[in-house]
mmCIF file of C-alpha atoms (C1' of nucleotides) in Angstrom:
data_model
loop_
_atom_site.group_PDB
_atom_site.id
_atom_site.type_symbol
_atom_site.label_atom_id
_atom_site.label_comp_id
_atom_site.label_asym_id
_atom_site.label_seq_id
_atom_site.Cartn_x
_atom_site.Cartn_y
_atom_site.Cartn_z
ATOM 1 C CA MET Z 1 -32.010 25.331 21.409
ATOM 2 C CA GLY Z 2 -29.764 23.246 23.424
ATOM 3 C CA ARG Z 3 -25.998 22.497 23.347
ATOM 4 C CA GLY Z 4 -24.287 21.761 19.961
ATOM 5 C CA ARG Z 5 -24.535 23.196 16.859
ATOM 6 C CA ALA Z 6 -27.143 23.060 14.441
ATOM 7 C CA PRO Z 7 -26.981 20.429 11.579
ATOM 8 C CA CYS Z 8 -25.136 21.225 8.475
ATOM 9 C CA CYS Z 9 -28.275 20.545 6.443
ATOM 10 C CA ASP Z 10 -31.704 19.301 7.108
ATOM 11 C CA LYS Z 11 -31.180 15.466 7.409
ATOM 12 C CA THR Z 12 -34.742 14.902 6.448
ATOM 13 C CA LYS Z 13 -34.059 16.039 2.900
ATOM 14 C CA VAL Z 14 -30.930 14.385 1.891
ATOM 15 C CA LYS Z 15 -30.227 11.203 0.694
ATOM 16 C CA LYS Z 16 -27.519 8.733 2.758
ATOM 17 C CA GLY Z 17 -25.722 5.783 1.855
ATOM 18 C CA PRO Z 18 -23.789 5.023 -1.275
ATOM 19 C CA TRP Z 19 -23.721 7.175 -4.183
ATOM 20 C CA SER Z 20 -25.036 6.288 -7.380
ATOM 21 C CA PRO Z 21 -22.943 6.993 -11.056
ATOM 22 C CA ALA Z 22 -25.570 9.854 -11.779
ATOM 23 C CA GLU Z 23 -24.840 11.418 -8.381
ATOM 24 C CA ASP Z 24 -21.064 10.861 -9.112
ATOM 25 C CA LEU Z 25 -21.292 12.166 -12.574
ATOM 26 C CA CYS Z 26 -23.408 15.272 -11.448
ATOM 27 C CA LEU Z 27 -21.099 16.283 -8.846
ATOM 28 C CA THR Z 28 -17.955 15.696 -11.025
ATOM 29 C CA THR Z 29 -19.433 17.769 -13.959
ATOM 30 C CA PHE Z 30 -20.620 20.646 -11.604
ATOM 31 C CA ILE Z 31 -17.305 21.057 -9.773
ATOM 32 C CA GLN Z 32 -15.490 21.062 -12.921
ATOM 33 C CA ASN Z 33 -17.669 23.679 -14.578
ATOM 34 C CA HIS Z 34 -18.083 25.709 -11.415
ATOM 35 C CA GLY Z 35 -15.345 24.452 -8.672
ATOM 36 C CA HIS Z 36 -16.398 24.164 -4.996
ATOM 37 C CA THR Z 37 -16.178 27.326 -3.143
ATOM 38 C CA ASN Z 38 -18.798 26.734 -1.188
ATOM 39 C CA TRP Z 39 -19.651 22.982 -0.289
ATOM 40 C CA ARG Z 40 -22.769 23.683 1.657
ATOM 41 C CA ALA Z 41 -24.435 25.237 -1.145
ATOM 42 C CA LEU Z 42 -22.995 23.072 -4.104
ATOM 43 C CA PRO Z 43 -25.592 20.600 -3.679
ATOM 44 C CA LYS Z 44 -28.504 22.577 -3.861
ATOM 45 C CA GLN Z 45 -26.757 24.174 -6.993
ATOM 46 C CA ALA Z 46 -25.802 21.175 -8.555
ATOM 47 C CA GLY Z 47 -29.085 19.824 -7.998
ATOM 48 C CA LEU Z 48 -27.854 16.962 -5.578
ATOM 49 C CA LEU Z 49 -29.922 15.461 -2.853
ATOM 50 C CA ARG Z 50 -26.737 15.479 -0.553
ATOM 51 C CA CYS Z 51 -25.247 17.075 2.416
ATOM 52 C CA GLY Z 52 -22.581 19.392 1.388
ATOM 53 C CA LYS Z 53 -20.079 17.464 3.551
ATOM 54 C CA SER Z 54 -21.126 14.367 1.806
ATOM 55 C CA CYS Z 55 -20.198 16.186 -1.293
ATOM 56 C CA ARG Z 56 -16.678 17.022 -0.273
ATOM 57 C CA LEU Z 57 -15.921 13.531 0.914
ATOM 58 C CA ARG Z 58 -17.247 11.887 -1.978
ATOM 59 C CA TRP Z 59 -15.140 14.428 -4.011
ATOM 60 C CA ILE Z 60 -11.947 14.192 -2.050
ATOM 61 C CA ASN Z 61 -11.789 10.480 -1.419
ATOM 62 C CA TYR Z 62 -13.147 9.273 -4.709
ATOM 63 C CA LEU Z 63 -14.037 11.566 -7.522
ATOM 64 C CA ARG Z 64 -11.006 13.544 -7.456
ATOM 65 C CA PRO Z 65 -9.052 13.205 -11.151
ATOM 66 C CA ASP Z 66 -5.645 12.575 -8.872
ATOM 67 C CA VAL Z 67 -7.018 10.378 -6.562
ATOM 68 C CA LYS Z 68 -4.671 7.274 -6.525
ATOM 69 C CA ARG Z 69 -6.473 4.082 -6.104
ATOM 70 C CA GLY Z 70 -5.646 0.456 -5.907
ATOM 71 C CA ASN Z 71 -3.281 -1.385 -3.298
ATOM 72 C CA PHE Z 72 -0.873 -0.070 -1.205
ATOM 73 C CA THR Z 73 2.705 -1.146 -2.037
ATOM 74 C CA PRO Z 74 4.741 -2.658 0.641
ATOM 75 C CA GLN Z 75 7.226 0.646 0.970
ATOM 76 C CA GLU Z 76 4.001 2.566 1.235
ATOM 77 C CA GLU Z 77 2.776 0.380 4.231
ATOM 78 C CA GLN Z 78 5.715 0.590 5.526
ATOM 79 C CA THR Z 79 5.775 4.464 5.301
ATOM 80 C CA ILE Z 80 2.398 4.963 6.786
ATOM 81 C CA ILE Z 81 3.949 2.517 9.965
ATOM 82 C CA ASN Z 82 6.394 4.797 10.057
ATOM 83 C CA LEU Z 83 4.656 7.837 9.971
ATOM 84 C CA HIS Z 84 1.963 6.501 12.617
ATOM 85 C CA ASN Z 85 4.730 6.007 14.595
ATOM 86 C CA SER Z 86 5.991 9.362 14.670
ATOM 87 C CA ILE Z 87 2.811 11.237 14.692
ATOM 88 C CA GLY Z 88 -0.367 9.069 15.500
ATOM 89 C CA ASN Z 89 -3.481 9.268 13.799
ATOM 90 C CA LYS Z 90 -2.734 12.511 12.153
ATOM 91 C CA TRP Z 91 -4.270 10.740 8.586
ATOM 92 C CA SER Z 92 -4.253 14.066 7.082
ATOM 93 C CA LYS Z 93 -1.200 14.777 7.487
ATOM 94 C CA ILE Z 94 0.158 11.216 6.749
ATOM 95 C CA ALA Z 95 -1.846 11.156 3.860
ATOM 96 C CA SER Z 96 0.105 14.200 2.728
ATOM 97 C CA TYR Z 97 2.921 12.204 2.057
ATOM 98 C CA PHE Z 98 1.289 10.462 -0.596
ATOM 99 C CA PRO Z 99 0.360 12.180 -3.662
ATOM 100 C CA GLY Z 100 -3.247 10.905 -4.677
ATOM 101 C CA ARG Z 101 -3.908 8.875 -1.472
ATOM 102 C CA THR Z 102 -6.933 10.108 0.837
ATOM 103 C CA ASP Z 103 -6.725 10.338 4.492
ATOM 104 C CA ASN Z 104 -9.956 8.068 4.628
ATOM 105 C CA GLU Z 105 -8.027 5.333 2.597
ATOM 106 C CA ILE Z 106 -4.925 5.323 4.495
ATOM 107 C CA LYS Z 107 -6.890 5.179 7.813
ATOM 108 C CA ASN Z 108 -8.974 2.467 6.433
ATOM 109 C CA VAL Z 109 -5.688 0.616 5.425
ATOM 110 C CA TRP Z 110 -4.256 1.176 8.962
ATOM 111 C CA ASN Z 111 -7.244 -0.269 10.428
ATOM 112 C CA THR Z 112 -7.806 -2.844 8.578
ATOM 113 C CA HIS Z 113 -4.298 -4.145 7.800
ATOM 114 C CA LEU Z 114 -1.653 -2.570 9.416
ATOM 115 C CA LYS Z 115 -2.742 -2.399 12.917
ATOM 116 C CA LYS Z 116 -3.340 -5.851 13.253
ATOM 117 C CA ARG Z 117 0.095 -6.745 11.476
ATOM 118 C CA LEU Z 118 1.743 -4.774 14.048
ATOM 119 C CA ILE Z 119 -0.176 -6.249 17.091
ATOM 120 C CA MET Z 120 0.622 -9.584 16.043
ATOM 121 C CA SER Z 121 4.381 -8.869 15.175
ATOM 122 C CA ASN Z 122 4.699 -7.522 18.729
ATOM 123 C CA LYS Z 123 2.958 -10.410 20.186
ATOM 124 C CA ASN Z 124 5.598 -12.501 18.142
ATOM 125 C CA GLU Z 125 8.179 -10.124 19.407
ATOM 126 C CA ALA Z 126 7.177 -10.624 23.156
ATOM 127 C CA LEU Z 127 7.192 -14.171 22.890
ATOM 128 C CA LEU Z 128 10.533 -14.427 21.664
ATOM 129 C CA ALA Z 129 11.888 -12.191 24.012
ATOM 130 C CA SER Z 130 13.854 -13.364 26.972
ATOM 131 C CA PRO Z 131 12.795 -12.602 30.547
ATOM 132 C CA SER Z 132 15.547 -10.420 30.847
ATOM 133 C CA CYS Z 133 14.719 -8.233 28.103
ATOM 134 C CA THR Z 134 14.215 -4.661 29.444
ATOM 135 C CA SER Z 135 11.714 -2.147 28.271
ATOM 136 C CA SER Z 136 14.646 0.013 27.661
ATOM 137 C CA SER Z 137 15.891 -2.362 24.992
ATOM 138 C CA ILE Z 138 12.393 -2.110 23.341
ATOM 139 C CA THR Z 139 12.510 1.701 23.516
ATOM 140 C CA SER Z 140 15.960 1.616 21.570
ATOM 141 C CA SER Z 141 14.491 -0.862 18.845
ATOM 142 C CA GLY Z 142 12.364 2.036 18.131
ATOM 143 C CA ASN Z 143 9.244 0.204 18.475
ATOM 144 C CA HIS Z 144 8.312 2.115 21.604
ATOM 145 C CA ASN Z 145 6.497 4.805 19.887
ATOM 146 C CA MET Z 146 4.529 2.288 17.786
ATOM 147 C CA GLU Z 147 3.580 0.111 20.882
ATOM 148 C CA LYS Z 148 2.442 3.345 22.429
ATOM 149 C CA SER Z 149 0.242 4.032 19.464
ATOM 150 C CA LEU Z 150 -1.083 1.088 19.249
ATOM 151 C CA LEU Z 151 -1.873 1.149 22.827
ATOM 152 C CA ASN Z 152 -3.073 4.441 22.907
ATOM 153 C CA ASP Z 153 -4.621 4.683 19.477
ATOM 154 C CA ASP Z 154 -7.706 7.003 20.075
ATOM 155 C CA GLN Z 155 -5.406 9.571 22.369
ATOM 156 C CA GLY Z 156 -4.504 11.259 19.071
ATOM 157 C CA GLU Z 157 -1.495 13.201 20.911
ATOM 158 C CA THR Z 158 0.973 14.469 18.296
ATOM 159 C CA GLN Z 159 4.523 14.420 18.624
ATOM 160 C CA GLU Z 160 5.528 16.883 15.468
ATOM 161 C CA PRO Z 161 7.874 14.577 13.621
ATOM 162 C CA GLU Z 162 11.391 16.048 14.061
ATOM 163 C CA ILE Z 163 11.018 15.939 10.406
ATOM 164 C CA MET Z 164 11.285 12.390 10.881
ATOM 165 C CA ASN Z 165 14.586 10.986 11.227
ATOM 166 C CA TRP Z 166 13.596 7.866 9.453
ATOM 167 C CA ILE Z 167 12.200 9.791 6.683
ATOM 168 C CA GLU Z 168 14.205 11.438 3.931
ATOM 169 C CA LYS Z 169 11.595 13.244 2.248
ATOM 170 C CA PRO Z 170 13.452 13.966 -1.030
ATOM 171 C CA GLU Z 171 13.235 10.310 -1.420
ATOM 172 C CA PHE Z 172 9.357 10.625 -1.266
ATOM 173 C CA PRO Z 173 8.270 11.155 -4.572
ATOM 174 C CA LYS Z 174 9.543 7.749 -5.268
ATOM 175 C CA LEU Z 175 6.129 7.125 -4.278
ATOM 176 C CA LYS Z 176 5.429 8.147 -7.530
ATOM 177 C CA SER Z 177 8.878 7.545 -8.918
ATOM 178 C CA THR Z 178 9.750 7.499 -12.500
ATOM 179 C CA HIS Z 179 12.171 4.284 -11.921
ATOM 180 C CA PRO Z 180 10.703 1.802 -13.892
ATOM 181 C CA ASN Z 181 10.515 -1.018 -11.573
ATOM 182 C CA ASP Z 182 8.758 1.138 -9.011
ATOM 183 C CA GLN Z 183 6.516 2.384 -11.479
ATOM 184 C CA ALA Z 184 5.754 -1.221 -12.129
ATOM 185 C CA LYS Z 185 4.701 -1.808 -8.673
ATOM 186 C CA GLN Z 186 2.678 1.574 -8.675
ATOM 187 C CA ALA Z 187 1.180 0.956 -11.758
ATOM 188 C CA PHE Z 188 -2.722 0.350 -11.366
ATOM 189 C CA SER Z 189 -2.272 -3.106 -12.859
ATOM 190 C CA SER Z 190 -3.784 -6.573 -12.324
ATOM 191 C CA ASP Z 191 -2.829 -6.225 -8.566
ATOM 192 C CA SER Z 192 -4.988 -3.393 -8.254
ATOM 193 C CA PRO Z 193 -8.617 -4.801 -8.653
ATOM 194 C CA THR Z 194 -10.084 -1.744 -7.524
ATOM 195 C CA SER Z 195 -8.358 0.989 -9.391
ATOM 196 C CA SER Z 196 -10.684 3.306 -11.382
ATOM 197 C CA TYR Z 197 -8.052 3.767 -13.994
ATOM 198 C CA THR Z 198 -7.133 0.291 -14.928
ATOM 199 C CA SER Z 199 -10.108 -0.821 -16.754
ATOM 200 C CA ASN Z 200 -9.800 -0.585 -20.344
ATOM 201 C CA GLU Z 201 -12.390 -3.242 -21.464
ATOM 202 C CA THR Z 202 -15.237 -0.914 -22.136
ATOM 203 C CA SER Z 203 -13.417 2.231 -22.253
ATOM 204 C CA GLU Z 204 -14.011 3.903 -25.715
ATOM 205 C CA PHE Z 205 -10.720 5.819 -25.177
ATOM 206 C CA SER Z 206 -7.429 4.406 -25.014
ATOM 207 C CA LYS Z 207 -5.379 5.146 -21.915
ATOM 208 C CA SER Z 208 -3.188 7.171 -24.207
ATOM 209 C CA GLU Z 209 -5.918 9.095 -25.545
ATOM 210 C CA VAL Z 210 -6.734 10.131 -22.210
ATOM 211 C CA GLY Z 211 -3.423 10.747 -21.096
ATOM 212 C CA ILE Z 212 -2.611 7.705 -19.321
ATOM 213 C CA PRO Z 213 0.666 5.718 -20.120
ATOM 214 C CA ASP Z 214 0.688 2.248 -21.007
ATOM 215 C CA ASN Z 215 1.465 1.209 -17.665
ATOM 216 C CA GLY Z 216 -1.666 2.429 -16.286
ATOM 217 C CA LYS Z 217 0.004 5.082 -14.170
ATOM 218 C CA ILE Z 218 -1.273 8.601 -14.339
ATOM 219 C CA GLU Z 219 1.764 11.053 -13.426
ATOM 220 C CA ILE Z 220 0.214 13.675 -11.173
ATOM 221 C CA PRO Z 221 1.821 16.919 -10.909
ATOM 222 C CA LEU Z 222 3.141 18.020 -7.374
ATOM 223 C CA GLU Z 223 1.078 20.931 -7.549
ATOM 224 C CA SER Z 224 -2.231 18.645 -7.338
ATOM 225 C CA ASP Z 225 -4.341 21.171 -6.058
ATOM 226 C CA ILE Z 226 -4.916 22.553 -9.399
ATOM 227 C CA ASP Z 227 -8.317 24.467 -9.639
ATOM 228 C CA PHE Z 228 -10.431 22.251 -11.744
ATOM 229 C CA GLY Z 229 -12.841 24.648 -11.726
ATOM 230 C CA GLU Z 230 -11.029 27.129 -13.170
ATOM 231 C CA LEU Z 231 -9.475 24.609 -15.658
ATOM 232 C CA PHE Z 232 -12.738 23.881 -16.888
ATOM 233 C CA ASP Z 233 -14.416 27.143 -16.802
ATOM 234 C CA SER Z 234 -11.376 28.207 -19.281
ATOM 235 C CA LEU Z 235 -13.109 25.569 -21.523
ATOM 236 C CA ASP Z 236 -15.605 26.415 -24.243
ATOM 237 C CA TRP Z 237 -18.360 23.945 -23.825
ATOM 238 C CA ASN Z 238 -20.763 25.425 -26.199
ATOM 239 C CA GLN Z 239 -22.283 23.417 -28.236
ATOM 240 C CA ASP Z 240 -21.828 25.529 -31.464
ATOM 241 C CA SER Z 241 -18.126 25.364 -31.106
ATOM 242 C CA ASN Z 242 -16.019 23.550 -32.961
ATOM 243 C CA PRO Z 243 -13.952 20.891 -30.722
ATOM 244 C CA GLU Z 244 -10.986 20.972 -33.072
ATOM 245 C CA GLU Z 245 -10.606 24.737 -31.748
ATOM 246 C CA LYS Z 246 -10.704 23.957 -28.122
ATOM 247 C CA PRO Z 247 -7.247 24.210 -26.302
ATOM 248 C CA ASP Z 248 -5.573 21.353 -25.803
ATOM 249 C CA GLY Z 249 -6.585 21.077 -22.335
ATOM 250 C CA GLY Z 250 -9.977 21.161 -23.120
ATOM 251 C CA ILE Z 251 -9.648 18.181 -25.112
ATOM 252 C CA GLU Z 252 -7.403 16.550 -22.432
ATOM 253 C CA CYS Z 253 -9.919 17.134 -19.511
ATOM 254 C CA SER Z 254 -13.100 16.119 -21.854
ATOM 255 C CA LYS Z 255 -10.893 12.921 -22.651
ATOM 256 C CA TRP Z 256 -10.695 12.743 -18.973
ATOM 257 C CA PHE Z 257 -14.398 13.251 -18.379
ATOM 258 C CA GLY Z 258 -15.112 10.633 -21.088
ATOM 259 C CA PHE Z 259 -12.899 8.109 -19.413
ATOM 260 C CA LEU Z 260 -14.465 8.931 -16.293
ATOM 261 C CA GLU Z 261 -18.056 7.874 -17.190
ATOM 262 C CA ASN Z 262 -16.636 4.921 -18.636
ATOM 263 C CA GLU Z 263 -14.999 3.858 -15.356
ATOM 264 C CA LEU Z 264 -18.441 4.952 -13.694
ATOM 265 C CA GLY Z 265 -19.870 2.421 -16.259
ATOM 266 C CA LEU Z 266 -22.166 5.374 -17.752
ATOM 267 C CA THR Z 267 -21.572 4.774 -21.219
ATOM 268 C CA CYS Z 268 -24.640 4.367 -23.032
ATOM 269 C CA ASP Z 269 -24.468 5.285 -26.696
ATOM 270 C CA MET Z 270 -21.970 7.566 -26.500
ATOM 271 C CA ASP Z 271 -20.083 6.005 -29.269
ATOM 272 C CA ASN Z 272 -21.572 8.391 -32.307
ATOM 273 C CA LEU Z 273 -21.507 11.328 -29.625
ATOM 274 C CA ALA Z 274 -17.687 10.758 -29.040
ATOM 275 C CA LYS Z 275 -17.249 10.425 -32.852
ATOM 276 C CA ASP Z 276 -19.535 13.322 -33.931
ATOM 277 C CA GLN Z 277 -18.192 15.769 -31.518
ATOM 278 C CA ASN Z 278 -14.669 14.315 -31.525
ATOM 279 C CA ILE Z 279 -14.721 12.938 -28.379
ATOM 280 C CA VAL Z 280 -16.123 16.316 -26.605
ATOM 281 C CA PRO Z 281 -19.310 15.220 -24.573
ATOM 282 C CA ASN Z 282 -21.708 18.469 -24.757
ATOM 283 C CA LEU Z 283 -22.541 19.652 -21.565
ATOM 284 C CA GLU Z 284 -25.601 22.019 -21.493
ATOM 285 C CA PRO Z 285 -24.842 25.125 -18.929
ATOM 286 C CA GLU Z 286 -27.765 24.423 -17.075
ATOM 287 C CA PHE Z 287 -27.002 20.893 -17.362
ATOM 288 C CA SER Z 288 -28.416 17.749 -16.275
ATOM 289 C CA PRO Z 289 -25.575 15.615 -16.919
ATOM 290 C CA GLY Z 290 -26.404 12.155 -15.424
ATOM 291 C CA LEU Z 291 -30.089 12.701 -16.336
ATOM 292 C CA ASP Z 292 -29.812 12.183 -20.381
ATOM 293 C CA TYR Z 293 -27.146 9.279 -19.589
ATOM 294 C CA PHE Z 294 -29.356 7.179 -16.972
ATOM 295 C CA PRO Z 295 -32.973 7.730 -17.569
ATOM 296 C CA ILE Z 296 -33.889 4.820 -15.256
ATOM 297 C CA TRP Z 297 -31.331 4.983 -12.583
ATOM 298 C CA PRO Z 298 -33.409 4.779 -9.380
ATOM 299 C CA CYS Z 299 -31.605 7.593 -7.546
ATOM 300 C CA SER Z 300 -31.394 9.825 -10.186
ATOM 301 C CA PRO Z 301 -32.601 13.342 -9.271
ATOM 302 C CA GLN Z 302 -35.042 13.265 -11.864
ATOM 303 C CA ASN Z 303 -36.540 10.174 -10.356
ATOM 304 C CA LEU Z 304 -36.523 11.975 -7.332
ATOM 305 C CA GLY Z 305 -38.654 14.846 -8.449
ATOM 306 C CA ILE Z 306 -36.073 17.336 -8.840
ATOM 307 C "C1'" DA Y 1 -27.405 -24.996 -0.778
ATOM 308 C "C1'" DA Y 2 -28.136 -21.824 3.076
ATOM 309 C "C1'" DG Y 3 -26.955 -19.190 6.944
ATOM 310 C "C1'" DT Y 4 -23.199 -17.130 9.422
ATOM 311 C "C1'" DT Y 5 -18.737 -14.666 10.101
ATOM 312 C "C1'" DT Y 6 -15.254 -11.769 8.925
ATOM 313 C "C1'" DG Y 7 -13.048 -8.309 6.075
ATOM 314 C "C1'" DA Y 8 -12.672 -4.214 3.407
ATOM 315 C "C1'" DC Y 9 -14.024 -0.010 2.405
ATOM 316 C "C1'" DA Y 10 -17.275 3.599 1.766
ATOM 317 C "C1'" DA Y 11 -19.702 6.792 4.165
ATOM 318 C "C1'" DC Y 12 -21.590 9.233 8.046
ATOM 319 C "C1'" DC Y 13 -21.605 11.933 12.490
ATOM 320 C "C1'" DG Y 14 -19.853 15.248 15.675
ATOM 321 C "C1'" DC Y 15 -16.002 18.075 16.742
ATOM 322 C "C1'" DC Y 16 -12.837 21.753 16.329
ATOM 323 C "C1'" DA Y 17 -10.094 25.575 14.413
ATOM 324 C "C1'" DA Y 18 -10.461 29.149 11.195
ATOM 325 C "C1'" DC Y 19 -12.609 32.876 8.791
ATOM 326 C "C1'" DC Y 20 -15.742 36.547 8.666
ATOM 327 C "C1'" DA Y 21 -19.133 40.065 9.185
ATOM 328 C "C1'" DG P 1 -14.299 40.811 20.789
ATOM 329 C "C1'" DT P 2 -18.047 37.850 19.632
ATOM 330 C "C1'" DG P 3 -21.138 34.917 17.503
ATOM 331 C "C1'" DG P 4 -21.992 32.463 13.126
ATOM 332 C "C1'" DT P 5 -20.533 29.762 9.568
ATOM 333 C "C1'" DT P 6 -17.727 26.698 7.223
ATOM 334 C "C1'" DG P 7 -14.329 23.521 5.971
ATOM 335 C "C1'" DG P 8 -11.452 20.013 7.721
ATOM 336 C "C1'" DC P 9 -10.587 15.954 10.566
ATOM 337 C "C1'" DG P 10 -10.914 11.816 12.929
ATOM 338 C "C1'" DG P 11 -13.614 8.172 14.982
ATOM 339 C "C1'" DT P 12 -17.038 5.065 14.044
ATOM 340 C "C1'" DT P 13 -20.621 2.688 11.565
ATOM 341 C "C1'" DG P 14 -22.902 0.853 7.586
ATOM 342 C "C1'" DT P 15 -22.967 -2.171 3.684
ATOM 343 C "C1'" DC P 16 -21.706 -5.426 0.822
ATOM 344 C "C1'" DA P 17 -18.954 -9.352 -0.843
ATOM 345 C "C1'" DA P 18 -15.859 -13.344 -0.051
ATOM 346 C "C1'" DA P 19 -14.981 -17.094 2.885
ATOM 347 C "C1'" DC P 20 -16.301 -20.191 5.809
ATOM 348 C "C1'" DT P 21 -19.495 -23.730 8.478
#
DNA sequence: AAGTTTGACAACCGCCAACCA
DNA sequence: GTGGTTGGCGGTTGTCAAACT
């Protein structure tokens, strides 16, 4: 074989492109039941015709229950600019300062909004600057690194932020602040049209039922790397069990799961199911989650001959 | 109304580092 | 110590919808 590593999977046998709701549900359910100890093996175990990497990306960037979607606030945007100024294209590091935000999302925001905006503002500054203006004055203004990072965007050189002078870490939680004004800004409300959590039109469970405050904001614990697999493994998903006897966490997770289905637009005659089973959907251990829900979905594993 | 352009975002690709046998 | 495997990261591309002509 020549140089390079073997592909992570057989590219001819994996599906590519946008994920279908059925695939989302399949992946979500599998991870909640079994965790994700091995991404490479996960697609096969879950019955998905996807590359393990693709599953990981989909989970991290979209399906994780703690992922925060919706527009970035001006404060968040400014923080991204500052962080990028300090550490460059270290998107994962930048994302670590934004609970619930993903590196991919921040990267997209930078590439589509902030980069252009900064270039424009730099141009304006250059136009406004007098001929006698020295480069050192620019440096002292704090724009030097920013300018450098704009010019050398792909260098990826890192300067470890000296714990970032401009950043007062203790304040960072204000991105998920409990201050009402900040919460109002951050709430996945009307100004967050893409939020996965905002819709309540079709939801059969109210936000309060699934643990979402009225303002639409989900409080995510700082220890956001909860092992949802363990969490769900601890639940009793057996059909016979009485939902009333499930621990609170089980019910809450089940509510969330139902909420996810709604948000994905996957509800089909689940009303009775929810009523009959006190909201907890029945999931068979072998599980073919989406299959019963989406008998006609074109991309469902069922239709692909699994 | 139809075609084209632009913007936003999801997803893929390839590289690299960490881990393990 | 070495080679293989895996997860993670950053760059790039693809897709779709909105805006524009």
